[in-house]
PDB file of C-alpha atoms in Angstrom:
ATOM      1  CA  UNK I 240      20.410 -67.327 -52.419  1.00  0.00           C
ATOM      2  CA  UNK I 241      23.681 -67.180 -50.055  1.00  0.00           C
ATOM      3  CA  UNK I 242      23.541 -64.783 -46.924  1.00  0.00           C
ATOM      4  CA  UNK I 243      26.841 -62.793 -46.170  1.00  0.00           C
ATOM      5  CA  UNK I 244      27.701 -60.375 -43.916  1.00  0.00           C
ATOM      6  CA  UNK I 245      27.025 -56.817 -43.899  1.00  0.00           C
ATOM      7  CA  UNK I 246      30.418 -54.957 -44.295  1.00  0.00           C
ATOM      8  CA  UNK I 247      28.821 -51.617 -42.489  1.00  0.00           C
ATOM      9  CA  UNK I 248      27.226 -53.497 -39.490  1.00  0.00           C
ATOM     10  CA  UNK I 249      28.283 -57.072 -39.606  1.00  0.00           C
ATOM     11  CA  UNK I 250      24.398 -58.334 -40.164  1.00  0.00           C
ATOM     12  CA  UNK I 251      23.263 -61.377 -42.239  1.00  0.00           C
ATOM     13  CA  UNK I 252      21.750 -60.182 -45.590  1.00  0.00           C
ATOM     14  CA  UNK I 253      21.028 -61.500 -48.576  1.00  0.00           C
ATOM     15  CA  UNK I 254      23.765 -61.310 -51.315  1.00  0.00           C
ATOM     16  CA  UNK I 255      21.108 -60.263 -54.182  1.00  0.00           C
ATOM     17  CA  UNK I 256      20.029 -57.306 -51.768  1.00  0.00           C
ATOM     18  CA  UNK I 257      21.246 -53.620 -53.169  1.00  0.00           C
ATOM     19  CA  UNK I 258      21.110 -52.226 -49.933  1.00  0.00           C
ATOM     20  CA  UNK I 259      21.308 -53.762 -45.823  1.00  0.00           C
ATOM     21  CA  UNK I 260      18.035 -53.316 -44.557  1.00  0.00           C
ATOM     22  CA  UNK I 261      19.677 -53.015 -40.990  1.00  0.00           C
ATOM     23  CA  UNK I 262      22.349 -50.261 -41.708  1.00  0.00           C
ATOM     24  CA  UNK I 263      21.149 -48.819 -45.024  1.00  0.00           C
ATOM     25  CA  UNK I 264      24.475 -49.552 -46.897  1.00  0.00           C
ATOM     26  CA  UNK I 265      24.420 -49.944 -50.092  1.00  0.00           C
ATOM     27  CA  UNK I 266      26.305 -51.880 -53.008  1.00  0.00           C
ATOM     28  CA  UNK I 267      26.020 -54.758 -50.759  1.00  0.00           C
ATOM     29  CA  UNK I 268      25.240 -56.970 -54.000  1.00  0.00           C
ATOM     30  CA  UNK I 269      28.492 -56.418 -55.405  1.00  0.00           C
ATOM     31  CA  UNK I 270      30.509 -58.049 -52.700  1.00  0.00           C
ATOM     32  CA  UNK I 271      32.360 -57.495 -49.723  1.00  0.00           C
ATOM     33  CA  UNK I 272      36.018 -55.766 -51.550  1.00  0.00           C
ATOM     34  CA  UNK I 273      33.873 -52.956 -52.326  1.00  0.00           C
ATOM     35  CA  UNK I 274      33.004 -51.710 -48.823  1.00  0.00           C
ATOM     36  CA  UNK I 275      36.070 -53.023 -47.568  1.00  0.00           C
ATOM     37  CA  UNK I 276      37.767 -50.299 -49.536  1.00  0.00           C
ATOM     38  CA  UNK I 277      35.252 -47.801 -48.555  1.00  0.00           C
ATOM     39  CA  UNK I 278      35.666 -48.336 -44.878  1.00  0.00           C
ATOM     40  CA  UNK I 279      39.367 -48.570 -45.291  1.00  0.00           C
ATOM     41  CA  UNK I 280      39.658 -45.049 -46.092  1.00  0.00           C
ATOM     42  CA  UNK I 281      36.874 -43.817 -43.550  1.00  0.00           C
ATOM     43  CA  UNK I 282      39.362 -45.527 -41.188  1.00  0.00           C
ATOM     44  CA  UNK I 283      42.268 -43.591 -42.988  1.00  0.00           C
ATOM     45  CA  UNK I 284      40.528 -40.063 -43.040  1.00  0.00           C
ATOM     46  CA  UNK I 285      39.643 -41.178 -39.017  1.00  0.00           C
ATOM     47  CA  UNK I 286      43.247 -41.524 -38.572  1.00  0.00           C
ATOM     48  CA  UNK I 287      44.237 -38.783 -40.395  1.00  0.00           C
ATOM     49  CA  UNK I 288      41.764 -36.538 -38.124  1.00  0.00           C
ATOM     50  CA  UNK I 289      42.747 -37.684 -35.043  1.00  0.00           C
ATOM     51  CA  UNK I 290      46.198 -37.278 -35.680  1.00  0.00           C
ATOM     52  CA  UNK I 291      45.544 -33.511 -36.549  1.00  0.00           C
ATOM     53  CA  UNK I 292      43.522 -33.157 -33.795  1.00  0.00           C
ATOM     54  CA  UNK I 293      46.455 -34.782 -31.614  1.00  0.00           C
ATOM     55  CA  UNK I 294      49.047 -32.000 -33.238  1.00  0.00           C
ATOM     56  CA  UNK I 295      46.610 -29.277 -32.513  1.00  0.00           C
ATOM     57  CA  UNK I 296      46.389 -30.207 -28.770  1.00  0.00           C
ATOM     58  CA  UNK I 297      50.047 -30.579 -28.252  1.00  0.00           C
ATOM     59  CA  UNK I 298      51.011 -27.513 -29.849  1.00  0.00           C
ATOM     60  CA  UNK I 299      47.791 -25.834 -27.893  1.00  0.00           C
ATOM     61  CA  UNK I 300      49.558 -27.392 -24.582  1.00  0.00           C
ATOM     62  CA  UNK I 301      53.132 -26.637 -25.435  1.00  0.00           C
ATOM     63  CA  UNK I 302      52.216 -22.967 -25.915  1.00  0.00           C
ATOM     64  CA  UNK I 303      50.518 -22.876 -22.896  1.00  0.00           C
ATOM     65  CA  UNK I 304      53.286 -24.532 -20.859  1.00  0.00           C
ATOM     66  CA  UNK I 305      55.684 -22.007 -22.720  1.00  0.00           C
ATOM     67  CA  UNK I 306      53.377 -18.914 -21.924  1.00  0.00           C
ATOM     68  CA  UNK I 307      53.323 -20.292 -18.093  1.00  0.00           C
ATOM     69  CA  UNK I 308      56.812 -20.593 -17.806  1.00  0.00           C
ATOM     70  CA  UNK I 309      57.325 -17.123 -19.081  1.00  0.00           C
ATOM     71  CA  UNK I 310      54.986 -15.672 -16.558  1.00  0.00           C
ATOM     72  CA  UNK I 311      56.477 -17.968 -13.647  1.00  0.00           C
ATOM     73  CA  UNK I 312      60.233 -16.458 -14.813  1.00  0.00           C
ATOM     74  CA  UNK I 313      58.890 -12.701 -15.062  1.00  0.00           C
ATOM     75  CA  UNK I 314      57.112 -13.127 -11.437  1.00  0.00           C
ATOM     76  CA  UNK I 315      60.686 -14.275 -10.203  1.00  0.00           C
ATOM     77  CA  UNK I 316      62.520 -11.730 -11.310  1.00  0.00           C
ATOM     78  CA  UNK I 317      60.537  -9.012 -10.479  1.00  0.00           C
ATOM     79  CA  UNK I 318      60.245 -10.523  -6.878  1.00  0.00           C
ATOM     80  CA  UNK I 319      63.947 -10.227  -7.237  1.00  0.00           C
ATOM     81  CA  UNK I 320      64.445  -7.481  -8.443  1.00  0.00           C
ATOM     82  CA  UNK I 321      62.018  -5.913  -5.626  1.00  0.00           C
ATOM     83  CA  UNK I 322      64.003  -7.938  -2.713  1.00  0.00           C
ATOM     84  CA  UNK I 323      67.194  -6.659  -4.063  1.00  0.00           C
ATOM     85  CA  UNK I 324      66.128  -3.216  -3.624  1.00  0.00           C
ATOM     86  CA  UNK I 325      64.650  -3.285   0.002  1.00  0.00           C
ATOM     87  CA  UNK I 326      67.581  -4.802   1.022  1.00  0.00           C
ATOM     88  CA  UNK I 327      69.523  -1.967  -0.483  1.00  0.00           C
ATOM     89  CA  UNK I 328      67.036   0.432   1.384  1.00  0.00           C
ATOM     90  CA  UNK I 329      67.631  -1.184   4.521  1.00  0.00           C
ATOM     91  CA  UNK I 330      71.833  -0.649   3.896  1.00  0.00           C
ATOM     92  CA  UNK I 331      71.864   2.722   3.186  1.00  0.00           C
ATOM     93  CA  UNK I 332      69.403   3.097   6.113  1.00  0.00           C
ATOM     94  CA  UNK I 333      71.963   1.559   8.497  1.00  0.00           C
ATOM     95  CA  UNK I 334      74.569   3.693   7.263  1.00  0.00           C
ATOM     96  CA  UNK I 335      73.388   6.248   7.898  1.00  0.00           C
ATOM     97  CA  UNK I 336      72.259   6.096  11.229  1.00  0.00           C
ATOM     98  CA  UNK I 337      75.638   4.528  12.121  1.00  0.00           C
ATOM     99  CA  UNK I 338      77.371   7.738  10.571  1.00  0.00           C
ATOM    100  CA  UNK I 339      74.874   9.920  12.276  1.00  0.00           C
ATOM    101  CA  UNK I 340      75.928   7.919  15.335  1.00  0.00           C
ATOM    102  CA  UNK I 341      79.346   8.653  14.774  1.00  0.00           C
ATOM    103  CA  UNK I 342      79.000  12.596  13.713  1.00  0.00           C
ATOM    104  CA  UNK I 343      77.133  12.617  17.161  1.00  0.00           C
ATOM    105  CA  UNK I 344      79.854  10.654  19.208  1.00  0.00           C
ATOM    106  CA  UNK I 345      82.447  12.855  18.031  1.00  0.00           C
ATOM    107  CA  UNK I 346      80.974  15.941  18.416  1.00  0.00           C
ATOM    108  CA  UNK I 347      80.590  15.178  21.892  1.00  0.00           C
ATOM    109  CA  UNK I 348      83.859  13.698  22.732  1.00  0.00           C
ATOM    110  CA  UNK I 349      85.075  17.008  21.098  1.00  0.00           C
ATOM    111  CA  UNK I 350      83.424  19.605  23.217  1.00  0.00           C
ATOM    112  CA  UNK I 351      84.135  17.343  26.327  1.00  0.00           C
ATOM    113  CA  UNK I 352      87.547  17.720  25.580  1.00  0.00           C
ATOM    114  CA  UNK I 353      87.254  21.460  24.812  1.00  0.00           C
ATOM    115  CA  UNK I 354      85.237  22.146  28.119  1.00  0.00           C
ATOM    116  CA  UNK I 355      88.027  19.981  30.096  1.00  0.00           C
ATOM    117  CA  UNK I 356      90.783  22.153  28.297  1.00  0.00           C
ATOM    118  CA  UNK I 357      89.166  25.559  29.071  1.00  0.00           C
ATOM    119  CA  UNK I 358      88.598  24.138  32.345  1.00  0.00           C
ATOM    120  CA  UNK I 359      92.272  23.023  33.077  1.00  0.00           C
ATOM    121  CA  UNK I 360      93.272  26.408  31.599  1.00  0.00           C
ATOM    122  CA  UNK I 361      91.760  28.485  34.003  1.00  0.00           C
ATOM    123  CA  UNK I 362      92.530  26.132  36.636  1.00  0.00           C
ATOM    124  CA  UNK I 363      96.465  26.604  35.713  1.00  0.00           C
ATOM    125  CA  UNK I 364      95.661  30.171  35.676  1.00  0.00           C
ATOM    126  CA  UNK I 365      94.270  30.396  38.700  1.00  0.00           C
ATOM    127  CA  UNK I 366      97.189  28.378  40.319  1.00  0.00           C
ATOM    128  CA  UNK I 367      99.664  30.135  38.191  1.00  0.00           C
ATOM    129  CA  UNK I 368      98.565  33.336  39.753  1.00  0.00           C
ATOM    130  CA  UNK I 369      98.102  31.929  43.171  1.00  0.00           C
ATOM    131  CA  UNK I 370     101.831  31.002  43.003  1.00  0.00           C
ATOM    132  CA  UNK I 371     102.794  34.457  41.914  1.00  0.00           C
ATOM    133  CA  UNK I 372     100.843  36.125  44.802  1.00  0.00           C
ATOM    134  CA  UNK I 373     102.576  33.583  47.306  1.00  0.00           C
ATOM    135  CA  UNK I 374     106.239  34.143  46.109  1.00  0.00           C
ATOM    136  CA  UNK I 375     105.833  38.023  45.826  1.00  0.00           C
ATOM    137  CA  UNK I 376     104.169  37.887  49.735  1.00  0.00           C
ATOM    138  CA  UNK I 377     107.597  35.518  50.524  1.00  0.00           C
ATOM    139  CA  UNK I 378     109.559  38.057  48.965  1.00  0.00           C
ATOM    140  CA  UNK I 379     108.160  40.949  50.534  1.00  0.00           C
ATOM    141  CA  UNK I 380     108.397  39.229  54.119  1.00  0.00           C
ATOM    142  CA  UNK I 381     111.845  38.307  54.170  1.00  0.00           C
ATOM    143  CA  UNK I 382     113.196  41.449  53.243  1.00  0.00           C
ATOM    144  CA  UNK I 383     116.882  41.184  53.615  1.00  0.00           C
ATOM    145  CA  UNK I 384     118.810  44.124  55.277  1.00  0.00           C
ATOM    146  CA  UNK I 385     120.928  46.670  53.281  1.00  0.00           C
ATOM    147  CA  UNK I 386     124.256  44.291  54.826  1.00  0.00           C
ATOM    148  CA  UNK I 387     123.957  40.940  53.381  1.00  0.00           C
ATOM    149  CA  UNK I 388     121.222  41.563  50.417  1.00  0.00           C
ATOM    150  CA  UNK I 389     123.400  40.225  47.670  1.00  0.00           C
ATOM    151  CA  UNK I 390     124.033  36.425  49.863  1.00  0.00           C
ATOM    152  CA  UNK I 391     120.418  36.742  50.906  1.00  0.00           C
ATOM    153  CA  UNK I 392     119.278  37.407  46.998  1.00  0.00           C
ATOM    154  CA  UNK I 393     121.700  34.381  45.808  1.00  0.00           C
ATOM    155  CA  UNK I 394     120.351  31.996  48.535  1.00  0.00           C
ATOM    156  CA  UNK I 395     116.448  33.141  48.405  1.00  0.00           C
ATOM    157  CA  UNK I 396     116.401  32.897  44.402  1.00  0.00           C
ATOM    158  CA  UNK I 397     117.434  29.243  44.876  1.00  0.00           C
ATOM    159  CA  UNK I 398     114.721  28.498  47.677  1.00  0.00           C
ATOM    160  CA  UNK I 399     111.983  30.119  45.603  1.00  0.00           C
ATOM    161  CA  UNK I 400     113.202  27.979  42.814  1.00  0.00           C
ATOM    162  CA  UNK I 401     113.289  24.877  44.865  1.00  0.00           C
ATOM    163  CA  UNK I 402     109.780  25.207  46.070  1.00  0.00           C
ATOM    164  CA  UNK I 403     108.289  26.247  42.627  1.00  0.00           C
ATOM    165  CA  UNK I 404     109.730  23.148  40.926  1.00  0.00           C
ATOM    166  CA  UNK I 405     107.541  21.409  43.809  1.00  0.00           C
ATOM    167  CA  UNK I 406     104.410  23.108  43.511  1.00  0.00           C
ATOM    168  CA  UNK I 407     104.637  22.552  39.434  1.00  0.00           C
ATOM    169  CA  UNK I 408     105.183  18.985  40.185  1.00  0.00           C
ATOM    170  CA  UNK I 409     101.980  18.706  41.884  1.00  0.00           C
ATOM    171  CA  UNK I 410      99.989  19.835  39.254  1.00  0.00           C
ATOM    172  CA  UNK I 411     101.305  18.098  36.340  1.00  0.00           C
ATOM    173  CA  UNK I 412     104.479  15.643  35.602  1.00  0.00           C
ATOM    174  CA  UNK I 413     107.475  17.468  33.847  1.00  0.00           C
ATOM    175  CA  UNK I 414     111.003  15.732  32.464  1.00  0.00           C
ATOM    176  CA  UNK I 415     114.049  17.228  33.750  1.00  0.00           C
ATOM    177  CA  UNK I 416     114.299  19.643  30.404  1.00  0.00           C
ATOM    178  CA  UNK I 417     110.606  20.653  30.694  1.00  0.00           C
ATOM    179  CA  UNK I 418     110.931  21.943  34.242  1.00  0.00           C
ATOM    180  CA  UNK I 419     113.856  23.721  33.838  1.00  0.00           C
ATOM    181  CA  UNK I 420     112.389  25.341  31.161  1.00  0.00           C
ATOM    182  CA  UNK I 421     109.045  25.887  33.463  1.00  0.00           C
ATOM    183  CA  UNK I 422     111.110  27.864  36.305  1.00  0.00           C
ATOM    184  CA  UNK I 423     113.299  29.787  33.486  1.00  0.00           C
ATOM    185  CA  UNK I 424     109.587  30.802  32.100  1.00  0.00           C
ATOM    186  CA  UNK I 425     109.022  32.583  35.940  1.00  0.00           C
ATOM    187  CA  UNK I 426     111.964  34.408  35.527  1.00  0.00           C
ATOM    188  CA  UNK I 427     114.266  32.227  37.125  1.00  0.00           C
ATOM    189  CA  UNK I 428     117.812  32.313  36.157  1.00  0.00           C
ATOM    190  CA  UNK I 429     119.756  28.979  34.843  1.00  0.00           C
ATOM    191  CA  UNK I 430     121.363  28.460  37.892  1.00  0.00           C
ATOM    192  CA  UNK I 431     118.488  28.653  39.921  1.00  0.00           C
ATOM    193  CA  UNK I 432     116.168  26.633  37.587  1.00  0.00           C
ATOM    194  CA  UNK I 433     118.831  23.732  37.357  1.00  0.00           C
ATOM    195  CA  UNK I 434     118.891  23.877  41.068  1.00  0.00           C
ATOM    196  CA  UNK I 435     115.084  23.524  41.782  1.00  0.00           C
ATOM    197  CA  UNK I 436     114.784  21.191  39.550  1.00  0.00           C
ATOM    198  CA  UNK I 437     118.010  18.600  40.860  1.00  0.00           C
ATOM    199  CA  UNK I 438     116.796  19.520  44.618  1.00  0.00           C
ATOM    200  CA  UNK I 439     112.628  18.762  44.259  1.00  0.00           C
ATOM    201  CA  UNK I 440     113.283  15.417  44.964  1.00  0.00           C
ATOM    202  CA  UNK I 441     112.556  13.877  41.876  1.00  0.00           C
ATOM    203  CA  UNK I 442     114.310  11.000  39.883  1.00  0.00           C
ATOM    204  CA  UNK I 443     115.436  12.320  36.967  1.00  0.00           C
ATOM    205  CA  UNK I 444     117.029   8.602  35.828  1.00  0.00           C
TER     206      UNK I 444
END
């Protein structure tokens, strides 16, 4: 009687014996190709298991990955999408306070001007009539006798001329045209006018 090994658990046994009293394995008697076959494809079918199992978990983690990067895409563009749209908010806010800035501006700057032109108005009025009132007291002070009215008239119409093309100037500037024109407007003649206005002492060049 030989002893041999066990092909299940590597113990000595006798090669008569049917079965390893150790392991329980059986056909032990009929040599050691036997079991070596047997354990060959336990180690195959291992294999083959672990390798499915391996597939499974990849395929478990790639989906998993995939699903995560879906969700981490989605999140950004709704952050985006929500960033996008507060700035926009904020724009139009600006906008519009910088329009209702500018509606306001303007509307004041208009009735400023409108309150200094109603103001200057009646202020040229006022002087215009002033003026009128002096003249007419001039007028009716230096009444000229029945004699010499016509060279008194003549003469006076240029002096009253004269000084109105002064007092005008005081108020406001005038070109040469313009206060001819002004003096014609109170009723002086052409002659008179263009004198006032080369005699006021203005430089015309």
């Amino acid at each position: 009687m030989a002893l041999i090994k066990c092909p299940n658990c590597n113990a000595d046994i006798s090669d008569k014996a049917e079965r390893c009293p150790k392991c329980g394995f059986e056909s032990v008697s009929k040599g050691i190709s036997e079991p070596r076959i047997i354990n060959k494809e336990r180690i195959d079918n291992n294999k083959k298991d672990t390798i499915v199992i391996t597939k499974r978990s990849l395929i478990i983690a790639c989906l998993t990955l995939s699903f995560v990067f879906i969700l981490i895409v989605v999140a950004g563009i709704v952050i985006y999408d929500q960033i996008n749209r507060s700035r926009m908010v904020n724009e139009e806010l600006n906008v519009s306070m910088m329009l209702e800035q500018e509606d306001y501006h303007y509307s004041t700057v208009a009735d400023t001007n409108g309150d200094m032109e109603e103001n200057g108005n009646i202020q040229n009025q006022s002087n215009f009539a002033n003026d009128n009132a002096s003249i007419s007291a001039t007028v009716t002070a230096t009444e000229p006798s029945p004699s010499d009215k016509e060279e008194q008239d003549v003469g006076l119409g240029k002096k009253n001329a004269l000084e109105k093309a002064q007092e005008l100037l005081k108020y406001s500037s005038y070109s040469y045209e313009g206060l001819i024109d002004s003096l014609e407007y109170y009723e002086f003649t052409e002659e008179e006018a263009k004198y006032g206005a080369d005699n006021c002492g203005e430089n015309w060049n």
